[in-house]
Amino acid sequence: MTTSDILRAALVNQLTGNGTLTDPAWIDAATAVPRELFVCGYFVPIDGSAPTGYRAVRHGDPGYLEGVYADQTLVTQLDGRTRPEEAGEQSVSGAPSSSSTLPSLVLAMWQRLGADAGHRVLEVGTGTGYSTALGAHRLGDGAITSIECDPWVAERAAAAVKAAGYAPRLVTGDGLGGDPDGGSFDRLIATCSVRYLPTAWLHQVKPGGRILVTLSGWGYANALALLDVTGPGEATGRFLPGYTSFMIARSHDRPPRPALALLPGKERASRIDPAKLDTWTGSWVAQLAAPSAERMGAGGRQILSDVATGSQARTVPDPAGGWTVVQRGPLRLWDQVETAIEAWQSAGEPPQDAFGLTVSAAGQRVWLGSHDGPGWNLPI
Ligand SMILES: C[S@@+](CC[C@H](N)C(=O)[O-])C[C@H]1O[C@@H](n2cnc3c(N)ncnc32)[C@H](O)[C@@H]1O
């Protein structure tokens, strides 16, 4: 047995032991696919650095293989261009733009997707190709089509998938447009997040099929949804428990903006504690209520800046207690967020699995509790 085999077996034991990996066929895939073939190098965040600095760990460096077989996400590209191989020994910074997702999440998602023999699967966000290879091992090469938008990432993934002995169909392009050849699929799994469901997905996944995707946005909140496609262009389902987040699809990312200038506006007392927006579900509710706003700040000092209209809202703690909110611009962002947070509080502040999503010709509506509960339209 090689060191890689031993470390991989230990990871599989960890994931079966903690209840993540339960399906024998996916256990077999996790045991068979060597993750190091897909990750020649990766970036490790440097503790305490702000903004986050990274050091590159490359094949052959001390701890490289142990890192590959830790249950962690491995960042493999920054800012759409910086790669570990070329990073040198200095600390580098940038926004992660490609990665190998942590194995427990990749395998949990494959299991949750419920893909079975005979199913055709579209994966959006090939990344390193590790999850693609797992899918090809479990379902067969012919079952998998995977799309990656970054040509360099796609090229590396293709080489790695081939070296691992698999031959799924790999496409380079914007996965939000679906299969450019107009495929028809039983399942769609996305390992980048989206602000709303792309129309192509809703037509390329057959009625009766399923979509597993993380919804995110410019407020940096995330929620993993499992949807049943109910007809052409229609789907419904619920958000799943847990804390899943993925990097946003490049074509859904916030456009670049100049440095933010905080401007005066109308002041009033806030009815809600702004720190609610720092909680996992509170930030999700705020993002639903103000879907084109970027969220900054923390605690009692929240800042919302609307990308579409330039509207702003910011909160400041009052020395006498409570918080003041300052709002300006055509959208009253805090009014929107406050009303949504109050609706969520009236329901007892439930976690994300209390929410669902229905997509129809009328739009894409996230609801709380049931279809006719409080709801918010996604920004399609
Ligand atoms: C978290 S990584 C994928 C992880 C991958 N499944 C793995 O196991 O290595 C997300 C990937 O989605 C890609 N991506 C982002 N936007 C995309 C889009 N619109 N279409 C296709 N791929 C996209 C990124 O370039 C990145 O490689």
Short mmCIF file of C-alpha atoms and ligand atoms in Angstrom, two decimals:
data_model
loop_
_atom_site.label_atom_id
_atom_site.label_comp_id
_atom_site.label_asym_id
_atom_site.label_seq_id
_atom_site.Cartn_x
_atom_site.Cartn_y
_atom_site.Cartn_z
CA MET A 1 0.00 0.00 0.00
CA THR A 2 1.27 3.49 -0.85
CA THR A 3 1.08 6.44 1.55
CA SER A 4 -1.69 7.80 -0.68
CA ASP A 5 -3.71 4.56 -0.32
CA ILE A 6 -3.28 4.63 3.46
CA LEU A 7 -4.29 8.30 3.78
CA ARG A 8 -7.26 7.80 1.43
CA ALA A 9 -8.47 4.77 3.39
CA ALA A 10 -8.19 6.83 6.60
CA LEU A 11 -10.28 9.63 5.05
CA VAL A 12 -12.93 7.15 3.91
CA ASN A 13 -12.99 5.66 7.43
CA GLN A 14 -13.42 9.14 8.89
CA LEU A 15 -16.32 9.90 6.53
CA THR A 16 -18.06 6.57 7.12
CA GLY A 17 -17.41 6.84 10.87
CA ASN A 18 -19.02 10.29 11.13
CA GLY A 19 -22.02 9.23 9.05
CA THR A 20 -21.24 11.33 5.94
CA LEU A 21 -20.58 8.39 3.61
CA THR A 22 -23.26 5.75 3.81
CA ASP A 23 -23.82 4.41 0.28
CA PRO A 24 -21.45 1.48 -0.50
CA ALA A 25 -21.18 2.55 -4.15
CA TRP A 26 -19.98 6.05 -3.17
CA ILE A 27 -17.65 4.51 -0.54
CA ASP A 28 -16.17 2.49 -3.40
CA ALA A 29 -15.73 5.66 -5.51
CA ALA A 30 -14.09 7.57 -2.63
CA THR A 31 -11.72 4.64 -2.05
CA ALA A 32 -10.80 4.39 -5.74
CA VAL A 33 -10.19 8.01 -6.82
CA PRO A 34 -6.80 9.49 -5.74
CA ARG A 35 -7.43 13.16 -4.94
CA GLU A 36 -3.76 14.14 -5.45
CA LEU A 37 -4.09 13.56 -9.20
CA PHE A 38 -6.45 16.54 -9.26
CA VAL A 39 -4.55 18.85 -6.94
CA CYS A 40 -0.87 19.31 -7.90
CA GLY A 41 -0.73 22.26 -5.55
CA TYR A 42 -3.00 24.33 -3.34
CA PHE A 43 -3.11 27.51 -1.31
CA VAL A 44 -3.23 27.44 2.49
CA PRO A 45 -4.53 30.55 4.30
CA ILE A 46 -1.97 32.11 6.64
CA ASP A 47 -3.37 32.34 10.18
CA GLY A 48 -4.13 35.86 11.33
CA SER A 49 -3.45 37.53 7.95
CA ALA A 50 -5.81 40.35 6.92
CA PRO A 51 -6.63 40.52 4.09
CA THR A 52 -6.13 36.75 3.92
CA GLY A 53 -2.69 35.83 2.64
CA TYR A 54 -1.97 32.37 1.24
CA ARG A 55 1.12 30.21 0.94
CA ALA A 56 1.42 27.69 -1.84
CA VAL A 57 1.87 23.99 -1.05
CA ARG A 58 3.07 21.97 -4.03
CA HIS A 59 3.48 18.33 -4.85
CA GLY A 60 6.50 17.07 -2.90
CA ASP A 61 6.37 19.84 -0.23
CA PRO A 62 6.24 18.65 3.41
CA GLY A 63 2.61 17.98 4.41
CA TYR A 64 1.34 18.13 0.80
CA LEU A 65 -0.26 14.66 0.76
CA GLU A 66 -1.63 14.97 4.31
CA GLY A 67 -3.31 18.22 3.20
CA VAL A 68 -4.79 16.49 0.15
CA TYR A 69 -6.36 13.83 2.36
CA ALA A 70 -7.62 16.17 5.07
CA ASP A 71 -11.35 16.82 4.77
CA GLN A 72 -10.83 20.39 3.64
CA THR A 73 -11.41 22.58 0.62
CA LEU A 74 -8.17 23.16 -1.28
CA VAL A 75 -7.97 26.50 -3.09
CA THR A 76 -6.28 25.95 -6.46
CA GLN A 77 -6.62 29.38 -8.10
CA LEU A 78 -6.89 33.01 -6.93
CA ASP A 79 -8.47 35.89 -8.85
CA GLY A 80 -8.96 33.72 -11.93
CA ARG A 81 -5.21 33.66 -12.62
CA THR A 82 -2.81 32.90 -9.74
CA ARG A 83 -1.90 29.21 -9.43
CA PRO A 84 0.11 27.48 -6.70
CA GLU A 85 2.74 26.27 -9.20
CA GLU A 86 3.68 29.83 -10.10
CA ALA A 87 3.18 31.55 -6.78
CA GLY A 88 6.77 31.35 -5.49
CA GLU A 89 7.54 31.27 -1.77
CA GLN A 90 5.99 34.65 -0.89
CA SER A 91 2.54 35.09 0.63
CA VAL A 92 -0.04 35.88 -2.06
CA SER A 93 -3.54 37.30 -1.76
CA GLY A 94 -6.67 37.26 -3.88
CA ALA A 95 -10.19 35.88 -4.03
CA PRO A 96 -10.44 32.08 -4.40
CA SER A 97 -11.72 31.39 -7.94
CA SER A 98 -11.30 27.62 -8.20
CA SER A 99 -10.88 24.84 -5.66
CA SER A 100 -11.28 21.19 -4.85
CA THR A 101 -14.32 21.15 -2.55
CA LEU A 102 -13.95 19.30 0.75
CA PRO A 103 -14.53 15.57 0.14
CA SER A 104 -17.26 15.24 2.79
CA LEU A 105 -19.37 17.87 0.99
CA VAL A 106 -18.69 16.50 -2.50
CA LEU A 107 -19.70 12.99 -1.43
CA ALA A 108 -22.68 14.14 0.65
CA MET A 109 -23.95 16.08 -2.36
CA TRP A 110 -23.50 13.18 -4.76
CA GLN A 111 -25.40 10.94 -2.35
CA ARG A 112 -28.14 13.56 -1.83
CA LEU A 113 -28.58 14.02 -5.57
CA GLY A 114 -29.90 10.47 -5.76
CA ALA A 115 -28.25 9.73 -9.11
CA ASP A 116 -28.50 6.10 -10.09
CA ALA A 117 -27.51 3.72 -12.87
CA GLY A 118 -28.96 4.93 -16.17
CA HIS A 119 -29.24 8.57 -15.09
CA ARG A 120 -27.58 11.30 -17.15
CA VAL A 121 -26.00 13.97 -14.95
CA LEU A 122 -24.92 17.53 -15.74
CA GLU A 123 -22.27 18.91 -13.37
CA VAL A 124 -21.66 22.66 -13.44
CA GLY A 125 -18.22 23.73 -12.13
CA THR A 126 -15.74 20.96 -13.01
CA GLY A 127 -13.00 22.69 -10.99
CA THR A 128 -10.17 20.22 -10.46
CA GLY A 129 -12.27 17.35 -11.83
CA TYR A 130 -12.18 15.41 -8.54
CA SER A 131 -15.96 15.37 -8.07
CA THR A 132 -16.38 14.62 -11.80
CA ALA A 133 -14.12 11.57 -11.48
CA LEU A 134 -16.08 10.35 -8.44
CA GLY A 135 -19.27 10.64 -10.49
CA ALA A 136 -17.72 8.85 -13.46
CA HIS A 137 -16.52 6.03 -11.21
CA ARG A 138 -19.94 5.56 -9.63
CA LEU A 139 -22.22 6.14 -12.65
CA GLY A 140 -19.98 5.46 -15.65
CA ASP A 141 -18.24 7.83 -18.05
CA GLY A 142 -21.23 8.03 -20.37
CA ALA A 143 -23.49 9.31 -17.59
CA ILE A 144 -21.55 12.49 -16.84
CA THR A 145 -21.25 15.83 -18.63
CA SER A 146 -19.28 18.45 -16.71
CA ILE A 147 -18.88 22.13 -17.63
CA GLU A 148 -16.14 24.51 -16.49
CA CYS A 149 -15.95 28.16 -17.57
CA ASP A 150 -12.24 28.79 -16.98
CA PRO A 151 -10.22 27.39 -19.91
CA TRP A 152 -7.04 26.85 -17.85
CA VAL A 153 -8.95 25.10 -15.06
CA ALA A 154 -10.83 23.01 -17.63
CA GLU A 155 -7.59 21.94 -19.33
CA ARG A 156 -6.03 20.87 -16.03
CA ALA A 157 -9.16 18.98 -15.04
CA ALA A 158 -9.26 17.16 -18.38
CA ALA A 159 -5.66 15.99 -17.94
CA ALA A 160 -6.31 14.87 -14.35
CA VAL A 161 -9.54 13.04 -15.16
CA LYS A 162 -7.76 11.21 -17.98
CA ALA A 163 -4.76 10.35 -15.77
CA ALA A 164 -7.19 8.86 -13.25
CA GLY A 165 -8.57 6.61 -16.00
CA TYR A 166 -11.99 8.23 -16.60
CA ALA A 167 -13.54 9.68 -19.75
CA PRO A 168 -16.70 11.70 -18.93
CA ARG A 169 -17.78 14.40 -21.39
CA LEU A 170 -16.02 17.65 -20.45
CA VAL A 171 -17.15 20.98 -21.83
CA THR A 172 -15.48 24.39 -21.51
CA GLY A 173 -18.00 27.21 -21.33
CA ASP A 174 -20.51 29.04 -19.16
CA GLY A 175 -22.41 26.29 -17.36
CA LEU A 176 -25.28 28.66 -16.64
CA GLY A 177 -26.23 28.20 -20.29
CA GLY A 178 -26.48 24.44 -19.70
CA ASP A 179 -25.09 21.93 -22.17
CA PRO A 180 -24.27 23.93 -25.33
CA ASP A 181 -25.37 20.91 -27.39
CA GLY A 182 -28.78 21.02 -25.74
CA GLY A 183 -28.62 17.85 -23.64
CA SER A 184 -31.38 16.26 -21.62
CA PHE A 185 -30.53 15.23 -18.06
CA ASP A 186 -32.01 13.39 -15.09
CA ARG A 187 -29.89 15.24 -12.55
CA LEU A 188 -27.98 18.52 -12.32
CA ILE A 189 -25.40 19.20 -9.62
CA ALA A 190 -23.71 22.59 -9.32
CA THR A 191 -20.48 23.19 -7.44
CA CYS A 192 -20.58 26.91 -7.98
CA SER A 193 -23.47 28.92 -6.53
CA VAL A 194 -26.03 31.05 -8.39
CA ARG A 195 -28.27 34.04 -7.57
CA TYR A 196 -31.21 32.38 -9.33
CA LEU A 197 -31.92 29.24 -11.37
CA PRO A 198 -30.68 29.63 -14.96
CA THR A 199 -33.48 29.05 -17.48
CA ALA A 200 -31.42 26.51 -19.47
CA TRP A 201 -31.17 24.21 -16.44
CA LEU A 202 -34.92 24.22 -16.02
CA HIS A 203 -35.37 23.05 -19.60
CA GLN A 204 -32.45 20.62 -19.86
CA VAL A 205 -33.39 18.67 -16.72
CA LYS A 206 -36.35 16.45 -17.52
CA PRO A 207 -39.61 16.69 -15.58
CA GLY A 208 -39.17 14.24 -12.69
CA GLY A 209 -35.46 15.10 -12.58
CA ARG A 210 -33.60 16.88 -9.79
CA ILE A 211 -31.36 19.91 -9.36
CA LEU A 212 -28.97 20.29 -6.41
CA VAL A 213 -27.60 23.82 -6.24
CA THR A 214 -26.47 26.44 -3.75
CA LEU A 215 -28.25 29.79 -3.96
CA SER A 216 -26.05 32.72 -2.97
CA GLY A 217 -25.73 36.42 -3.72
CA TRP A 218 -24.00 39.69 -3.15
CA GLY A 219 -24.83 39.61 0.57
CA TYR A 220 -22.52 36.55 0.80
CA ALA A 221 -25.24 34.28 2.22
CA ASN A 222 -25.66 30.72 0.90
CA ALA A 223 -28.27 27.96 1.03
CA LEU A 224 -28.24 24.53 -0.63
CA ALA A 225 -31.49 23.65 -2.43
CA LEU A 226 -32.74 20.29 -3.69
CA LEU A 227 -35.39 20.87 -6.36
CA ASP A 228 -37.70 18.54 -8.26
CA VAL A 229 -38.30 19.62 -11.83
CA THR A 230 -42.07 19.54 -12.23
CA GLY A 231 -42.38 20.62 -15.88
CA PRO A 232 -40.46 22.52 -18.55
CA GLY A 233 -39.19 25.66 -16.83
CA GLU A 234 -40.75 24.66 -13.49
CA ALA A 235 -39.29 23.29 -10.26
CA THR A 236 -39.96 23.20 -6.56
CA GLY A 237 -38.15 22.00 -3.47
CA ARG A 238 -36.67 22.88 -0.15
CA PHE A 239 -33.40 24.10 1.24
CA LEU A 240 -31.36 21.48 3.07
CA PRO A 241 -30.09 21.64 6.65
CA GLY A 242 -26.46 22.59 7.27
CA TYR A 243 -24.04 25.30 6.27
CA THR A 244 -23.07 24.77 2.64
CA SER A 245 -21.41 27.55 0.69
CA PHE A 246 -19.82 27.68 -2.76
CA MET A 247 -18.03 30.37 -4.73
CA ILE A 248 -20.51 32.25 -6.88
CA ALA A 249 -20.68 31.46 -10.61
CA ARG A 250 -18.47 33.97 -12.38
CA SER A 251 -21.33 35.23 -14.54
CA HIS A 252 -23.45 35.91 -11.40
CA ASP A 253 -20.72 37.69 -9.46
CA ARG A 254 -21.11 41.29 -8.31
CA PRO A 255 -19.70 43.75 -10.85
CA PRO A 256 -16.56 45.62 -9.73
CA ARG A 257 -17.27 48.85 -7.88
CA PRO A 258 -15.25 51.87 -6.77
CA ALA A 259 -14.39 52.32 -3.07
CA LEU A 260 -17.59 52.86 -1.12
CA ALA A 261 -18.32 56.37 0.14
CA LEU A 262 -20.84 56.44 2.99
CA LEU A 263 -23.23 59.34 2.44
CA PRO A 264 -25.77 61.08 4.67
CA GLY A 265 -29.43 60.06 4.55
CA LYS A 266 -32.67 59.78 6.50
CA GLU A 267 -32.26 58.56 10.05
CA ARG A 268 -34.57 56.57 12.31
CA ALA A 269 -34.34 53.93 15.03
CA SER A 270 -33.90 50.34 13.87
CA ARG A 271 -36.59 47.93 15.07
CA ILE A 272 -34.26 44.91 14.81
CA ASP A 273 -30.84 44.13 16.22
CA PRO A 274 -28.50 44.56 13.20
CA ALA A 275 -26.30 41.72 14.53
CA LYS A 276 -29.06 39.33 13.39
CA LEU A 277 -27.48 39.79 9.96
CA ASP A 278 -24.32 38.11 11.21
CA THR A 279 -26.14 34.81 11.80
CA TRP A 280 -26.20 32.17 9.05
CA THR A 281 -29.96 32.32 8.45
CA GLY A 282 -30.33 36.03 9.31
CA SER A 283 -27.87 36.95 6.56
CA TRP A 284 -29.82 34.72 4.17
CA VAL A 285 -33.09 36.45 5.00
CA ALA A 286 -31.45 39.87 4.55
CA GLN A 287 -30.09 38.83 1.17
CA LEU A 288 -33.54 37.64 0.08
CA ALA A 289 -34.99 41.00 1.08
CA ALA A 290 -32.31 43.12 -0.60
CA PRO A 291 -31.03 40.85 -3.39
CA SER A 292 -28.91 43.36 -5.25
CA ALA A 293 -27.26 44.78 -2.12
CA GLU A 294 -23.73 44.05 -1.04
CA ARG A 295 -23.42 43.58 2.72
CA MET A 296 -20.44 44.85 4.68
CA GLY A 297 -19.80 45.67 8.31
CA ALA A 298 -20.64 43.54 11.33
CA GLY A 299 -22.51 43.52 14.64
CA GLY A 300 -24.35 46.78 15.28
CA ARG A 301 -22.57 48.45 12.36
CA GLN A 302 -24.02 46.91 9.21
CA ILE A 303 -23.66 48.48 5.77
CA LEU A 304 -25.83 47.67 2.76
CA SER A 305 -24.95 49.12 -0.62
CA ASP A 306 -27.25 48.42 -3.54
CA VAL A 307 -25.32 47.57 -6.68
CA ALA A 308 -28.25 48.33 -9.00
CA THR A 309 -29.40 51.71 -7.63
CA GLY A 310 -26.64 53.03 -5.37
CA SER A 311 -29.05 53.03 -2.42
CA GLN A 312 -27.38 52.72 0.97
CA ALA A 313 -28.33 51.76 4.49
CA ARG A 314 -26.08 51.67 7.53
CA THR A 315 -26.67 51.09 11.19
CA VAL A 316 -24.85 52.54 14.17
CA PRO A 317 -25.29 51.64 17.84
CA ASP A 318 -26.88 54.41 19.93
CA PRO A 319 -25.00 55.38 23.10
CA ALA A 320 -28.38 55.32 24.90
CA GLY A 321 -29.16 51.79 23.63
CA GLY A 322 -30.65 50.49 20.40
CA TRP A 323 -29.42 51.40 16.91
CA THR A 324 -29.92 54.20 14.39
CA VAL A 325 -30.27 53.39 10.72
CA VAL A 326 -29.30 55.88 7.99
CA GLN A 327 -30.88 55.26 4.57
CA ARG A 328 -30.58 57.02 1.25
CA GLY A 329 -31.44 56.36 -2.40
CA PRO A 330 -34.52 55.04 -4.19
CA LEU A 331 -34.58 51.75 -2.24
CA ARG A 332 -35.15 51.77 1.50
CA LEU A 333 -32.86 48.78 1.99
CA TRP A 334 -33.19 48.61 5.78
CA ASP A 335 -36.99 48.78 5.58
CA GLN A 336 -36.92 45.75 3.27
CA VAL A 337 -34.48 43.82 5.47
CA GLU A 338 -36.24 44.74 8.71
CA THR A 339 -39.64 43.57 7.42
CA ALA A 340 -38.15 40.25 6.27
CA ILE A 341 -36.23 39.67 9.51
CA GLU A 342 -39.42 40.39 11.49
CA ALA A 343 -41.36 37.84 9.40
CA TRP A 344 -38.63 35.29 10.11
CA GLN A 345 -38.65 36.18 13.81
CA SER A 346 -42.44 35.79 13.93
CA ALA A 347 -41.94 32.25 12.63
CA GLY A 348 -39.50 31.58 15.52
CA GLU A 349 -36.23 32.21 13.60
CA PRO A 350 -36.18 28.75 11.99
CA PRO A 351 -33.06 27.48 10.18
CA GLN A 352 -32.76 27.33 6.39
CA ASP A 353 -34.54 24.01 5.98
CA ALA A 354 -37.78 25.83 6.83
CA PHE A 355 -37.48 27.64 3.49
CA GLY A 356 -38.40 26.39 0.03
CA LEU A 357 -38.20 27.60 -3.56
CA THR A 358 -40.79 27.44 -6.32
CA VAL A 359 -39.86 28.28 -9.90
CA SER A 360 -42.59 28.88 -12.46
CA ALA A 361 -43.41 31.17 -15.36
CA ALA A 362 -44.43 33.70 -12.68
CA GLY A 363 -40.88 33.90 -11.29
CA GLN A 364 -38.61 32.29 -8.70
CA ARG A 365 -39.99 32.65 -5.21
CA VAL A 366 -38.32 31.63 -1.96
CA TRP A 367 -40.94 30.99 0.73
CA LEU A 368 -40.86 30.41 4.44
CA GLY A 369 -42.80 27.48 5.90
CA SER A 370 -45.11 26.67 3.00
CA HIS A 371 -45.78 27.82 -0.56
CA ASP A 372 -48.29 30.41 0.64
CA GLY A 373 -46.04 31.65 3.49
CA PRO A 374 -44.02 34.89 3.46
CA GLY A 375 -41.87 34.98 0.31
CA TRP A 376 -39.26 36.87 -1.66
CA ASN A 377 -38.58 36.86 -5.40
CA LEU A 378 -35.09 35.99 -6.59
CA PRO A 379 -33.47 38.63 -8.83
CA ILE A 380 -33.94 36.96 -12.23
C1 LIG B 1 -15.74 25.06 -6.04
S1 LIG B 1 -15.05 24.91 -7.62
C2 LIG B 1 -15.55 23.31 -8.17
C3 LIG B 1 -15.09 22.17 -7.35
C4 LIG B 1 -15.08 20.88 -8.10
N1 LIG B 1 -16.36 20.30 -8.17
C5 LIG B 1 -14.01 19.95 -7.53
O1 LIG B 1 -14.34 18.99 -6.88
O2 LIG B 1 -12.84 20.24 -7.78
C6 LIG B 1 -16.15 25.91 -8.59
C7 LIG B 1 -15.76 25.94 -10.05
O3 LIG B 1 -16.86 26.51 -10.76
C8 LIG B 1 -16.31 27.20 -11.85
N2 LIG B 1 -17.31 28.12 -12.37
C9 LIG B 1 -17.64 29.36 -11.92
N3 LIG B 1 -18.60 29.90 -12.68
C10 LIG B 1 -18.90 28.98 -13.63
C11 LIG B 1 -19.80 28.97 -14.73
N4 LIG B 1 -20.59 30.01 -14.96
N5 LIG B 1 -19.84 27.87 -15.52
C12 LIG B 1 -19.01 26.82 -15.27
N6 LIG B 1 -18.13 26.79 -14.26
C13 LIG B 1 -18.07 27.85 -13.44
C14 LIG B 1 -15.07 27.88 -11.27
O4 LIG B 1 -14.17 28.28 -12.28
C15 LIG B 1 -14.54 26.77 -10.36
O5 LIG B 1 -13.58 26.00 -11.03
#
